[in-house]
Every structure is written in C-alpha cells, then in structure tokens.
XYZ file of C-alpha atoms in Angstrom:
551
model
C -96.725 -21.400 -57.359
C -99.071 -23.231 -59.500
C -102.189 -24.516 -58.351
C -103.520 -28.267 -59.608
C -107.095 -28.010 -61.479
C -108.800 -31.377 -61.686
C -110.859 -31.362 -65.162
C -114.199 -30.769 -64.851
C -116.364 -34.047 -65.389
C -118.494 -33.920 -68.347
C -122.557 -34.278 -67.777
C -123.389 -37.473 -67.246
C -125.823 -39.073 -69.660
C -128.083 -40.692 -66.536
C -128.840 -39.624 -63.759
C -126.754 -36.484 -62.162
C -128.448 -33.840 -64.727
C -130.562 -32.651 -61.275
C -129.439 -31.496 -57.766
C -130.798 -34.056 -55.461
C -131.866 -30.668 -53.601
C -134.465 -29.511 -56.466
C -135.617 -33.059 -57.240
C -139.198 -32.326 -55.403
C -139.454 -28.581 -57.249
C -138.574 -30.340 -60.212
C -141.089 -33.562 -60.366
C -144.137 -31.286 -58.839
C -143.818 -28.741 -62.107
C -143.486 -30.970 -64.613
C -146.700 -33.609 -62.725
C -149.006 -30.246 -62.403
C -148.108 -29.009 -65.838
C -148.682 -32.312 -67.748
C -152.125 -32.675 -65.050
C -153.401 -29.489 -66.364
C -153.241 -30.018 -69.626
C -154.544 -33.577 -69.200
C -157.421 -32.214 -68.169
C -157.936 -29.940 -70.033
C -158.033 -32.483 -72.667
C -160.141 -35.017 -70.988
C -162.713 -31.927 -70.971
C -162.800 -31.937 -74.105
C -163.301 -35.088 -75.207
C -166.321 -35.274 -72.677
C -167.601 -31.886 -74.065
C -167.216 -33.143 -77.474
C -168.420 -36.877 -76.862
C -164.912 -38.740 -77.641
C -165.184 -40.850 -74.780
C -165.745 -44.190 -76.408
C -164.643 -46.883 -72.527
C -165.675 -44.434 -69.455
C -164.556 -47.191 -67.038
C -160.867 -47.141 -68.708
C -161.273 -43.113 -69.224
C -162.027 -43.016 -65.303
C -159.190 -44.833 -64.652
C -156.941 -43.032 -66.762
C -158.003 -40.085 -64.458
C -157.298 -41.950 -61.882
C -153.740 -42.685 -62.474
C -153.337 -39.260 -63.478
C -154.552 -37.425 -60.264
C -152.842 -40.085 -57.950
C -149.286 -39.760 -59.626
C -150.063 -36.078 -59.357
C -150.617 -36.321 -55.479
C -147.962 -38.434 -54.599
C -145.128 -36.046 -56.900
C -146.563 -33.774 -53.809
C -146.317 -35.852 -50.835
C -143.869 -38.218 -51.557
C -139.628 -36.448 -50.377
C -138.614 -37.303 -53.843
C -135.072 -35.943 -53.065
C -134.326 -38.677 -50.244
C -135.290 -40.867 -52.764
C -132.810 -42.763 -55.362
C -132.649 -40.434 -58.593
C -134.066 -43.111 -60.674
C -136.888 -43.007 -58.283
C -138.016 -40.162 -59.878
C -139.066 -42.545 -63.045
C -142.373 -43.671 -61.306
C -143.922 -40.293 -61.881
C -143.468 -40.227 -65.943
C -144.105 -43.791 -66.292
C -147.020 -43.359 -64.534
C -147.965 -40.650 -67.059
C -147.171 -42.696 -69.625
C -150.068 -45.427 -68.611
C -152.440 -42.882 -67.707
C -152.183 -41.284 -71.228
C -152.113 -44.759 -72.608
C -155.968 -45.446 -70.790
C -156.897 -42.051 -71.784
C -156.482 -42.541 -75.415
C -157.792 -46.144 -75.654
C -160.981 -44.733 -74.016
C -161.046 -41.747 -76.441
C -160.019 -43.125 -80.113
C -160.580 -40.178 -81.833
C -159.190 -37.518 -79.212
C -155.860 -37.952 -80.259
C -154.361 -37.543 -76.931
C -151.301 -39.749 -78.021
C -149.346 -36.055 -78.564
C -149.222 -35.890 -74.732
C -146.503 -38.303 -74.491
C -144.717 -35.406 -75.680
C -144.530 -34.489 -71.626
C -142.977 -37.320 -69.948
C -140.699 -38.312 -72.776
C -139.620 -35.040 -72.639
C -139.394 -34.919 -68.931
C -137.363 -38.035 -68.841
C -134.828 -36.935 -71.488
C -134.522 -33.578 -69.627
C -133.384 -35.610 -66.221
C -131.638 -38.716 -67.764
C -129.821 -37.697 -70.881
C -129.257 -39.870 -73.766
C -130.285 -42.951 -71.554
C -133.627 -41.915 -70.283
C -134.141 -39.932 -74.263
C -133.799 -43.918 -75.907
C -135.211 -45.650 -73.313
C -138.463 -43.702 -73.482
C -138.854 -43.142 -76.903
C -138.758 -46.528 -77.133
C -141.159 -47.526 -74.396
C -143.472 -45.010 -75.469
C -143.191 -45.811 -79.235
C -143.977 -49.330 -78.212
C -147.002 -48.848 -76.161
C -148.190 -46.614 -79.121
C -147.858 -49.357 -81.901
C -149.023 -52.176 -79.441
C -151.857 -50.110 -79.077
C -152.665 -48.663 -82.758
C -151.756 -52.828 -83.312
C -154.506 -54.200 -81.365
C -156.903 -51.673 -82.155
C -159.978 -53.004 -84.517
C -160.509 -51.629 -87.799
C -156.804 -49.441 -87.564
C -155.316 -48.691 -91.156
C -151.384 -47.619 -90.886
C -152.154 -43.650 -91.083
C -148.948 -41.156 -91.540
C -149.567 -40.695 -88.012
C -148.651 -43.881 -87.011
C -144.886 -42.858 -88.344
C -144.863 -39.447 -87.614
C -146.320 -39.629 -84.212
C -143.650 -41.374 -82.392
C -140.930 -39.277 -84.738
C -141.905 -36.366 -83.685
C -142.465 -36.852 -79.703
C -138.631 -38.488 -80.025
C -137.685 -35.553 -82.020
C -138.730 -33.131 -79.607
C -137.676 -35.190 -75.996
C -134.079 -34.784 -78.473
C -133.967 -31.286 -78.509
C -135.277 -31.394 -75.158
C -132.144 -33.550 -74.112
C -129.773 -30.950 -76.097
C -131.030 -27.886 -74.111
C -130.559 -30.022 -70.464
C -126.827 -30.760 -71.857
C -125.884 -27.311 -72.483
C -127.758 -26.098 -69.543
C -126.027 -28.385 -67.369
C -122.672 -27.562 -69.402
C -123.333 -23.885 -68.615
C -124.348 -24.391 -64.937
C -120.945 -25.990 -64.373
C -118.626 -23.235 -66.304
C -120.790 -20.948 -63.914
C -119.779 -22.842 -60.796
C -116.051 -23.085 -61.986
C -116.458 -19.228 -62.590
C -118.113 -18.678 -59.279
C -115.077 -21.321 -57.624
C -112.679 -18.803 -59.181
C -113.649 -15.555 -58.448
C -114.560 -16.808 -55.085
C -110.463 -17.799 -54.783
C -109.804 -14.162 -56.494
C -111.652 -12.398 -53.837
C -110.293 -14.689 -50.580
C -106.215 -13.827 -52.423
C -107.266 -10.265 -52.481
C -108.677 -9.470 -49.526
C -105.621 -12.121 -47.642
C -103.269 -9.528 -49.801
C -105.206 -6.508 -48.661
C -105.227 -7.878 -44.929
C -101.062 -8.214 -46.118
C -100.510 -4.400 -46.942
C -102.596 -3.021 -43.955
C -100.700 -4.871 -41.590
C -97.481 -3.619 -43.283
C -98.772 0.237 -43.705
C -99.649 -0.284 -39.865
C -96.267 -1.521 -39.127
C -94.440 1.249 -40.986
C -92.886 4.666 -38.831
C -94.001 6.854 -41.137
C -97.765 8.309 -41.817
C -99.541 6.938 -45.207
C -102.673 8.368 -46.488
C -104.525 7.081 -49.953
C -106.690 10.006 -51.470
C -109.406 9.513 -53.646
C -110.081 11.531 -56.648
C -112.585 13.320 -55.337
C -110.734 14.069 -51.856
C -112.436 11.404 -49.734
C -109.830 9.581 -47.772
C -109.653 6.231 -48.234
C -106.821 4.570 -46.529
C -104.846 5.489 -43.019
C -101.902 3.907 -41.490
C -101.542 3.980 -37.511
C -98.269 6.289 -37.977
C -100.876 8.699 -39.530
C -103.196 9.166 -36.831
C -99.974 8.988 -34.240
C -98.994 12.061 -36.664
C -102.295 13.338 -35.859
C -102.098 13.515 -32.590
C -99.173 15.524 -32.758
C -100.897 18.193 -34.104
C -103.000 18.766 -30.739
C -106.072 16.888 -29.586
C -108.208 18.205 -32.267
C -106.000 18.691 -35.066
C -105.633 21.916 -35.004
C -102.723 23.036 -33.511
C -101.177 26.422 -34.944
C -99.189 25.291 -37.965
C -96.058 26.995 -39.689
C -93.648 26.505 -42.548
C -90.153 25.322 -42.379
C -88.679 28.259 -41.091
C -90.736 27.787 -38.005
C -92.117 31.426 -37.883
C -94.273 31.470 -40.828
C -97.945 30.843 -40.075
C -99.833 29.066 -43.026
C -103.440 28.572 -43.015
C -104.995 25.070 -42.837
C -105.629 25.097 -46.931
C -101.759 25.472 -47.512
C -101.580 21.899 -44.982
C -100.059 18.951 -46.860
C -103.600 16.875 -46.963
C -105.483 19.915 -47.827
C -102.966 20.843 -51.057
C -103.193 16.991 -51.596
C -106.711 16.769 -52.157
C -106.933 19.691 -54.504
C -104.263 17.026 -56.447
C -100.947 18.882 -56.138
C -97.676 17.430 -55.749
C -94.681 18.064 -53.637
C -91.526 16.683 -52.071
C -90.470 17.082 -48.110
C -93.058 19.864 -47.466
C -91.778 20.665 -43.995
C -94.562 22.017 -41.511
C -94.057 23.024 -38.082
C -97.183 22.404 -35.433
C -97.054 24.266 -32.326
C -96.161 27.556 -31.157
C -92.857 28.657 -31.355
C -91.932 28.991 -28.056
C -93.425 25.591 -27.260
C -90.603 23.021 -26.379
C -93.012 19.975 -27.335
C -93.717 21.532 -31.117
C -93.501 19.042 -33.964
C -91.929 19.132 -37.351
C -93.836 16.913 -40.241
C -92.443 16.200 -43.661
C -94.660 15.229 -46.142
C -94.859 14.155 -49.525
C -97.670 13.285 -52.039
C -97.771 11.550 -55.606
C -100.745 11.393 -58.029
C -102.015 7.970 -58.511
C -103.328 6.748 -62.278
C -105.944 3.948 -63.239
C -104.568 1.287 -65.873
C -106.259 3.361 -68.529
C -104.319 6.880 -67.453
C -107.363 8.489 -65.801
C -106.385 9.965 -62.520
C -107.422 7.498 -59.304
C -106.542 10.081 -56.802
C -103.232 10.619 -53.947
C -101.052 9.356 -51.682
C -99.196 11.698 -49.205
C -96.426 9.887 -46.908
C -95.466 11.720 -43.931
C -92.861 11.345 -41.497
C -91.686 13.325 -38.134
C -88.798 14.833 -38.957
C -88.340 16.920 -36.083
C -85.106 15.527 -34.258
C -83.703 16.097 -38.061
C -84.598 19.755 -38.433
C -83.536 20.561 -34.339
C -79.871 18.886 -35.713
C -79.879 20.755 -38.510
C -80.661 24.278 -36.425
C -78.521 22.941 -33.669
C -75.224 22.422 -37.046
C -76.220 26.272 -38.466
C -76.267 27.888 -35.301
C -72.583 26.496 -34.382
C -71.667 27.207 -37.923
C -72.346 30.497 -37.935
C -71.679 31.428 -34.345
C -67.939 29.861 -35.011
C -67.976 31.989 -38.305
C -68.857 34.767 -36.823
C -66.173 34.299 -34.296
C -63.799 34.301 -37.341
C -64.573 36.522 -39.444
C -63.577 39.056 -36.569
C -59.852 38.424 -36.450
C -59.477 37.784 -40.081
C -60.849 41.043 -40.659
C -57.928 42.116 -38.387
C -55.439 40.137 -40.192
C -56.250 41.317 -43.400
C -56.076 44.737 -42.176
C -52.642 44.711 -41.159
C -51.507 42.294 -43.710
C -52.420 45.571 -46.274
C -50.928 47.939 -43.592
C -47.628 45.793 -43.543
C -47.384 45.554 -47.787
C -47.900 49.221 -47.955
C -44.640 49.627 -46.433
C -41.690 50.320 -48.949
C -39.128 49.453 -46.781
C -39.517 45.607 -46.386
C -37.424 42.855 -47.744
C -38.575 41.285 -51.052
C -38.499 38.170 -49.512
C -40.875 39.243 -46.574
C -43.042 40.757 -48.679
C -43.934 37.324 -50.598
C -44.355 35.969 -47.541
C -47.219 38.548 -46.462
C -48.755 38.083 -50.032
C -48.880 34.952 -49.552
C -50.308 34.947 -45.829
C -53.108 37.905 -47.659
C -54.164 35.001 -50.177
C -54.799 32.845 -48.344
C -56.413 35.157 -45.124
C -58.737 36.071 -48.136
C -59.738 32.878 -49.376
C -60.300 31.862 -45.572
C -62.138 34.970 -44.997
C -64.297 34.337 -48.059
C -65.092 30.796 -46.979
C -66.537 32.466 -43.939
C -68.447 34.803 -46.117
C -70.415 32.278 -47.695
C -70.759 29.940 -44.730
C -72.418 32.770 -42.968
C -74.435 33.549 -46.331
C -75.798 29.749 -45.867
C -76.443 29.769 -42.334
C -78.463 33.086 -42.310
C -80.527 31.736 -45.773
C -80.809 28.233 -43.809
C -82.112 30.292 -40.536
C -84.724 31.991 -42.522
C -86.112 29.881 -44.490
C -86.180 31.662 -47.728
C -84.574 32.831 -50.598
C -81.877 35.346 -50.414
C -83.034 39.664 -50.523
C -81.943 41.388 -53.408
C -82.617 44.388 -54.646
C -82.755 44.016 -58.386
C -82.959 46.919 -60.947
C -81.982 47.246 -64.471
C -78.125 46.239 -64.826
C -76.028 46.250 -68.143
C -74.553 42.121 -67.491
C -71.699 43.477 -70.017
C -70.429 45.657 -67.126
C -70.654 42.591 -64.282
C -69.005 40.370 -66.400
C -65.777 42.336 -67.505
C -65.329 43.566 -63.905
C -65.479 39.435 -63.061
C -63.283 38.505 -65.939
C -60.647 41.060 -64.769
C -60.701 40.077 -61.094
C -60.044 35.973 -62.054
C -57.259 36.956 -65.049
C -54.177 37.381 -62.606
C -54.931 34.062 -60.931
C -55.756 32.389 -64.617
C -52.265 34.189 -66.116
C -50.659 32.194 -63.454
C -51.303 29.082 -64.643
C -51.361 29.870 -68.717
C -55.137 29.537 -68.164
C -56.890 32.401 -71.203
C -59.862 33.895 -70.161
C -61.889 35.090 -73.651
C -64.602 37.530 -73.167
C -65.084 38.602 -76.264
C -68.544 37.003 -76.446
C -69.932 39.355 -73.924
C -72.447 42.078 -75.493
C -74.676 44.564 -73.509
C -77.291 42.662 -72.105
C -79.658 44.301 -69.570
C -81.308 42.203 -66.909
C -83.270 42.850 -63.765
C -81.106 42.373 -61.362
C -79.234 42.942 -58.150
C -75.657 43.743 -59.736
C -73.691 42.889 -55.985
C -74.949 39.018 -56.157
C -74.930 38.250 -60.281
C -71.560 39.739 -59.389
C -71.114 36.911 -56.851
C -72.285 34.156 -59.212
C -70.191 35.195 -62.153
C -66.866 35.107 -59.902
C -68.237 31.322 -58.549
C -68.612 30.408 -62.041
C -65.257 32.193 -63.263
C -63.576 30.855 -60.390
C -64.409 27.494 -60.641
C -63.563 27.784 -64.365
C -60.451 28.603 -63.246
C -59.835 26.597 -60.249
C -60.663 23.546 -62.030
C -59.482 23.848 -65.161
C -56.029 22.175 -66.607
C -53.049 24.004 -66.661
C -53.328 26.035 -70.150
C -56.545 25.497 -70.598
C -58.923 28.428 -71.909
C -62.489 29.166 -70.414
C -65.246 31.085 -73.000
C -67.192 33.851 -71.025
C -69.990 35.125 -72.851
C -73.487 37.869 -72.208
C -76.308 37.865 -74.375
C -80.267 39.161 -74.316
C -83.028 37.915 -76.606
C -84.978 40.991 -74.996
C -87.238 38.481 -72.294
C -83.905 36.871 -70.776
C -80.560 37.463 -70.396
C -77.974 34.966 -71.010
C -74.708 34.681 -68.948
C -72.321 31.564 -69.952
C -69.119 30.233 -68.511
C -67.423 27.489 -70.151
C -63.988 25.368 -70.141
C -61.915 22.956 -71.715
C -61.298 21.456 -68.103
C -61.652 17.589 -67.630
C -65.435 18.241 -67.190
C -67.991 16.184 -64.312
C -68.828 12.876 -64.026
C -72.432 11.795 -64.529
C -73.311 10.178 -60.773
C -71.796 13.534 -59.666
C -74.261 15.964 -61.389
C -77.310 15.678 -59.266
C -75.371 16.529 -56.396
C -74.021 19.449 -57.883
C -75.888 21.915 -56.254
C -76.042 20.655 -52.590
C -73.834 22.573 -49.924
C -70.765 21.718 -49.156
C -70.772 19.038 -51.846
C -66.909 18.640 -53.381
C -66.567 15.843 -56.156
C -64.333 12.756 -55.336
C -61.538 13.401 -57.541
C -61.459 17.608 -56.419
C -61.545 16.447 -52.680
C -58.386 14.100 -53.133
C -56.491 16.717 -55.156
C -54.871 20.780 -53.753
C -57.201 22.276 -55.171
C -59.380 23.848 -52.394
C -63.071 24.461 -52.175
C -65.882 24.819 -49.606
C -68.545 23.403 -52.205
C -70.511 26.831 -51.432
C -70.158 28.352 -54.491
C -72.856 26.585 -56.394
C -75.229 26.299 -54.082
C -75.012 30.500 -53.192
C -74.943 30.857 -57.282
C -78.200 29.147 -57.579
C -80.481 30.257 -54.433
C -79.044 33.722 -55.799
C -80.268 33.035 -59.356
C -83.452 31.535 -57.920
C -84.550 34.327 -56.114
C -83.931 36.615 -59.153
C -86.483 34.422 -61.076
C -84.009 32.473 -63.380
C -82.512 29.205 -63.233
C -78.764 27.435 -64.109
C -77.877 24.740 -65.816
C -74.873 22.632 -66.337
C -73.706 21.043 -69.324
C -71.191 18.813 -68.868
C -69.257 15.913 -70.106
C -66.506 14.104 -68.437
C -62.899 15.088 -70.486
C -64.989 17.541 -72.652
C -65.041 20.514 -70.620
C -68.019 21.783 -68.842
C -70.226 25.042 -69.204
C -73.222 26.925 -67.330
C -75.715 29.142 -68.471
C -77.378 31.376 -66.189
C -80.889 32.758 -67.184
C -82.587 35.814 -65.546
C -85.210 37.817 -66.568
C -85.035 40.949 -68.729
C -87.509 42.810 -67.174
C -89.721 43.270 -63.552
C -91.752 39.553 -63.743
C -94.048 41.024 -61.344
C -94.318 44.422 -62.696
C -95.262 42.790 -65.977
C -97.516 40.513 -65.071
C-alpha cells in the first residue's frame, strides 16, 4: 500500500518566512539589538560634538525608544504578519532624523538593520521593497542637503546595505528550506515510530496468543521478551521456579545451570531438550521441550537468543504408555518363540522324517527366527527408549577383519539363494575399540539389508580398513539405491521406505536405528551414500583407540 505525499510548498517570498508563534521573540531581538547600537552611536556623536539639529536628534531618539517599547508591549503575533512592518519602518525614520541631525556621524550604515530585518521576514518582496525605500530616503536626503558633492558613498552606501539585506534574504531561504526538510523528517520518523510500535503491539499480541513458551535473550543474558505461555510454563515448575528438575529419562537430576534458559544464556544451541519438573513419583510432574536459536544483527554480530518451549508432557506419557506395551507384548513373545525354536531344532535333528516335512520345519525355523529377531530388537528399543541413553557396551580392542568375515559368512547362504555375490576381499585387519557382540550386530543390519534389498544377482562390496585413529567398515550394493525425500528419515524407528513397504520383502525398520545408537555410543558415526538406481553404501567410523583414555 502506497501512501499519497502532497509536495512540500516552497518558501514563500512574503510573508510566511516566521511562525506567527515567534513573531513577538522575533521583533523584540531585532528592536533591542538595532536600539543598542543606536545608542551607542548617538553617544558618540554627542561625545564627539556631531550633533549639528538637537531638536531633530531628540526626536530621532524619540522614535527610536518608542518603536522599541511598543515591539515590547504590543502581541505582535495576533497581529497581521505585515503588521510587523511598523517596527522597521519606524527604524528607518528614526535613523533618517538621526543622521540629518548628525551630518558627519555617518549613521546612514544603520539601515543595514531594518533592511536586513525586513528581507529576513519577507523574502524577495520585503528585500526590493526596502532597498528601495531606504535607498530613496537616502538620496532624497543627500539631495536636499546644502553644500552635498556626489561622494563614492553616495553609490556604495545603498549597494552595500542592499547587498547585505541579499545575503541576509539567502540565509532566511535556506533556513526556512532546512526547517521544512526537518519537519518532513520529523513527520516521517514520527510515522516510522507509530508503524513500529502498532507492529510491535502486532507480535506481542500474537506471542501472547501462541500455546507454546517464547523467550528473546539478549547478548548479554538479560531477558528481554516473554510470552504468557512462558510464564504459564513457569508456573509449572512450582511456585518459585524451582521445582526438582530431571532429564528425559525422568530419573536423571540436572542442576539448574544444565536448565534450557540457563544453557541459553551462556549462547548454546539445542533442539527438543526434554526436561522433566517434579519428583518422580509425583502424578502432577511436567515435561518441557525446549529449543533455542542464536539470533544475528544485519552486520553478523551476535544479538543474542530465542528459546521456544512447549509442554510436551501428554506426548512423552504416550510415548512411555506405546514402549511399555511394546515391550511387555514382546516380552510375552519372545517366551514361546524361544520354545518353538527349541523344538523346531529338536524335530530337524531327527533322521527319520520325511523330506518333505523337513522343508516344512525349515521353513517354520526361518521364519520363527526372523520373528524372534524382530522381538530382539523391539525389546533392544524399548529398554534404550526406557532409559534414556545410549546403549552399554563394553568395548576393547577387536580385530574388525574377524567381525566382518564371521558377518559375511552368516548372510552368504541367504545371498547364494538369490545369485546375490558377497565380495570381501576388501576387508584387512583393522583394530578398533569396540564391543565385538554389537559391531557384530551392525555389520549383519548392514549385510542384511544389502542383501534383503538388493536385485536378484546383484553383488554387494564389504570392505575393513584403519588409518590408525579410525577404523573404517563399508557395505555397499548395486541395489536400486534410496530416494532423496527418504534419506532424512532413514534412521528413525520403525521407518520402512514406500516402495519396501508395498513389496515381500519384510522389515521392522529397526535395523538402522539399533546400527546407529550402537555406533553412537561407541563414539563413531554412519553415513549413507546413496543414489536412487545407483546402488547405495555405508561407512561406519569408530575409533581406533580408548577416546577417553587418550584424552
């Protein structure tokens, strides 16, 4: 929306050059300054014995005081601008008496004052006017004047009185010029402060309308800004704040510098930092997620946080509430499966059965296992989920090469069934610390999935290598690869791609997320490298050594 700017009017040559409000300031300045130095110079010419007509001298005086008094008693700003005249005029006759009385004084250069008082208020109108007036009176008077020979002064007088009333007139135009482009300036910002602050009133009333807590942070850890969500927040910690706090596994006390705000205002960042207020036995206890971003001036200097905060406590009870019945009905599974699997082994050991039979039980075993292993890593989620932290290990020094060939032989009967090559001949002795029993688990994920995924003769590239601070596990294929909106969801639980979940190919969409808490908790990371109908490949990085021993 555009708004419609009327041009400024331009200074007007007359008689709006002066604010009717400082008319009387204005005509009391310029009477007592041109007063004073009148006489001052009637002094003078008494001291030095100028005066030539006393009567007209007196009266000169006369005229001189009187316009003086009234420029103090008369409202002059009630008055008609052009009112405002009488005074200079008036000073114009008086200095007119005062130098017919005093010939040789040459008070004539005091016309300088109201010419120059008159161009000041009336521009190029009141600059003409009285240069003319005033150059008349002078020449009527040098005219009339007995014995008077045409001196340079009589030229150069009036000249230079006009001259300086001109630049007199000049100054008043660009002062008035720059008095307006003020006001305009002043009229602007004024309208840039009223759309601020209306915007500002905008946002508060927003923040205040939102669910969820929003605090501003400034650099130097003052709080600046607080929504009503925050305090409501608040005052779920406890009446005074400070109500025994925990982290997201509920049982962990953290002290109040590890709170959200606190770790906010010594500038760190984080994502859904889940804290727990309240005692764990308390029924009424409150979960708060929190998240804070660092703020930037225009010119990249930091300007300080915001943290956003939200009560996320109904979410973390469903999430308990969906673990607990996960692994309670897992639990109740894994029982009989054990059974089955038991007897299934029992029933294959026995010579005597039918060929036919016996493909049936090996076919019951594979898939009791793969069931039975589905339960193995639901549980392994639920328990992680329950505590709140990374998965124990017990890491020590373990040759990779050995982990790896002992994964590559497991997968090869299933691969040999569909034509599917498994080359390991990329894997060299690489020694990492680690716990051998879950790398184990994360290569068969990664083999498996290479595997389970991959096209009917396809060929997956196993490989083990140190540079002496890492080690280096990869697993790669020739498969149709991932798409790109799938990759960030890799790693979530139970998370099975569109085009896997339509297909026979089972999955729990475990597998990854086990591999990488695993990994994690060994120090290392994985990666994925992936493009779709190119294959895909992982790399697995874990430390050489004891971090903490070497550090």
């Amino acid at each position: 929306m555009t708004e419609s700017r009327s041009p400024a009017a331009p200074p007007q040559a007359g008689w709006m050059r002066v604010d009717a409000g400082a008319r009387d300031r204005i005509v009391v300045l310029n009477q007592v300054l041109f007063a004073g130095v009148a006489l001052l110079a009637a002094v003078l010419a008494i001291a030095l014995g100028w005066v030539g007509d006393l009567p007209t001298f007196i009266l000169g005086l006369t005229v001189t005081l009187g316009t003086t008094g009234a420029a103090f008693v008369v409202p002059w700003n009630r008055l008609p601008h052009l009112a405002g005249l009488i005074v200079p005029v008036c000073d114009v006759i008086a200095i007119a008496l005062l130098r017919e009385a005093t010939p040789g004084a040459a008070l004539g250069i005091l016309w300088a004052f109201p010419l120059i008082w008159i161009a000041w208020s009336y521009g190029w109108a009141g600059l003409v006017g009285g240069s003319l007036g005033t150059t008349a009176v002078f020449w009527v008077q040098t005219a009339i004047a007995p014995e008077t020979d045409i001196v340079p002064a009589t030229i150069l007088l009036p000249v230079t009185i006009t001259a300086l009333a001109f630049i007199a007139s000049l100054a008043a135009r660009r002062a008035s010029a720059q008095r307006m482009l003020l006001e305009k300036q002043s009229r602007y910002l004024q309208q840039a402060v009223d759309r601020a602050r209306r915007q500002e009133d905008v946002v508060i009333d927003v923040l205040d309308a939102l669910d969820f807590g929003v605090v501003r942070i400034a650099a130097d850890g003052t709080q600046l800004l607080a929504n009503e969500a925050h305090g409501r927040l608040q005052r779920a910690r406890g009446r005074d704040g400070r109500m025994s706090a925990y982290a997201a596994d509920g049982v962990t006390s953290i002290q109040a510098d590890a709170l959200p705000l606190s770790r906010a205002r010594r500038g760190e960042t984080f994502d859904n930092l889940v804290v727990w207020h309240g005692e764990p036995e308390d029924a009424d206890r409150r979960a708060i997620a929190a998240s804070a971003r660092e703020l930037t001036d225009p010119d990249g200097s930091a300007a300080g946080m915001v943290v956003v905060s939200r009560d996320v406590t109904s979410e973390e009870l469903a999430i308990r509430a969906r673990e607990d019945l996960v692994a309670s009905v897992s639990h109740e599974l894994r029982t009989p499966l054990t059974s089955i699997m038991g007897y299934l082994d029992l029933a294959l050991d026995d010579e005597t059965i039918s060929p036919v039979a016996r493909r049936s039980l090996e076919v019951a075993e594979r898939n009791a296992g793969r069931l039975l292993e589905l339960v193995a890593d639901i549980l392994t989620m639920s328990a992680n989920a329950r505590k709140g932290a990374a998965v124990s290990i017990s890491p020590r020094p373990t040759n990779l090469a050995e982990v790896m060939t002992a994964a590559i032989e497991a997968a090869t009967p299933r691969a040999t069934e569909r034509g599917i090559t498994i080359d390991g001949s990329g894997v060299e002795d690489a020694v990492a610390y680690a716990d051998a029993h879950r790398i184990r688990q994360v290569v068969d994920n990664l083999v498996s999935n290479a595997v389970k995924y991959n096209s009917d003769d396809g060929h997956v590239q196993v490989s083990a290598m140190s540079d002496g601070l890492h080690a280096w596990l990869t697993v790669s294929d020739d498969g149709p690869g991932i798409s790109e909106h799938e990759l960030p969801r890799l790693f979530e639980r139970f998370f099975r791609s569109d085009s896997v979940r339509g297909s026979t190919t089972h999955g729990s969409g475990l597998g990854l997320a086990i591999s990488r808490d695993i990994v994690r908790a060994h120090g290392g990371e994985i990666t994925v490298q992936t493009m779709q109908g190119e294959g895909t490949t992982f790399i697995v990085r874990l430390p050489a050594s004891d971090l903490r021993r070497d550090v």
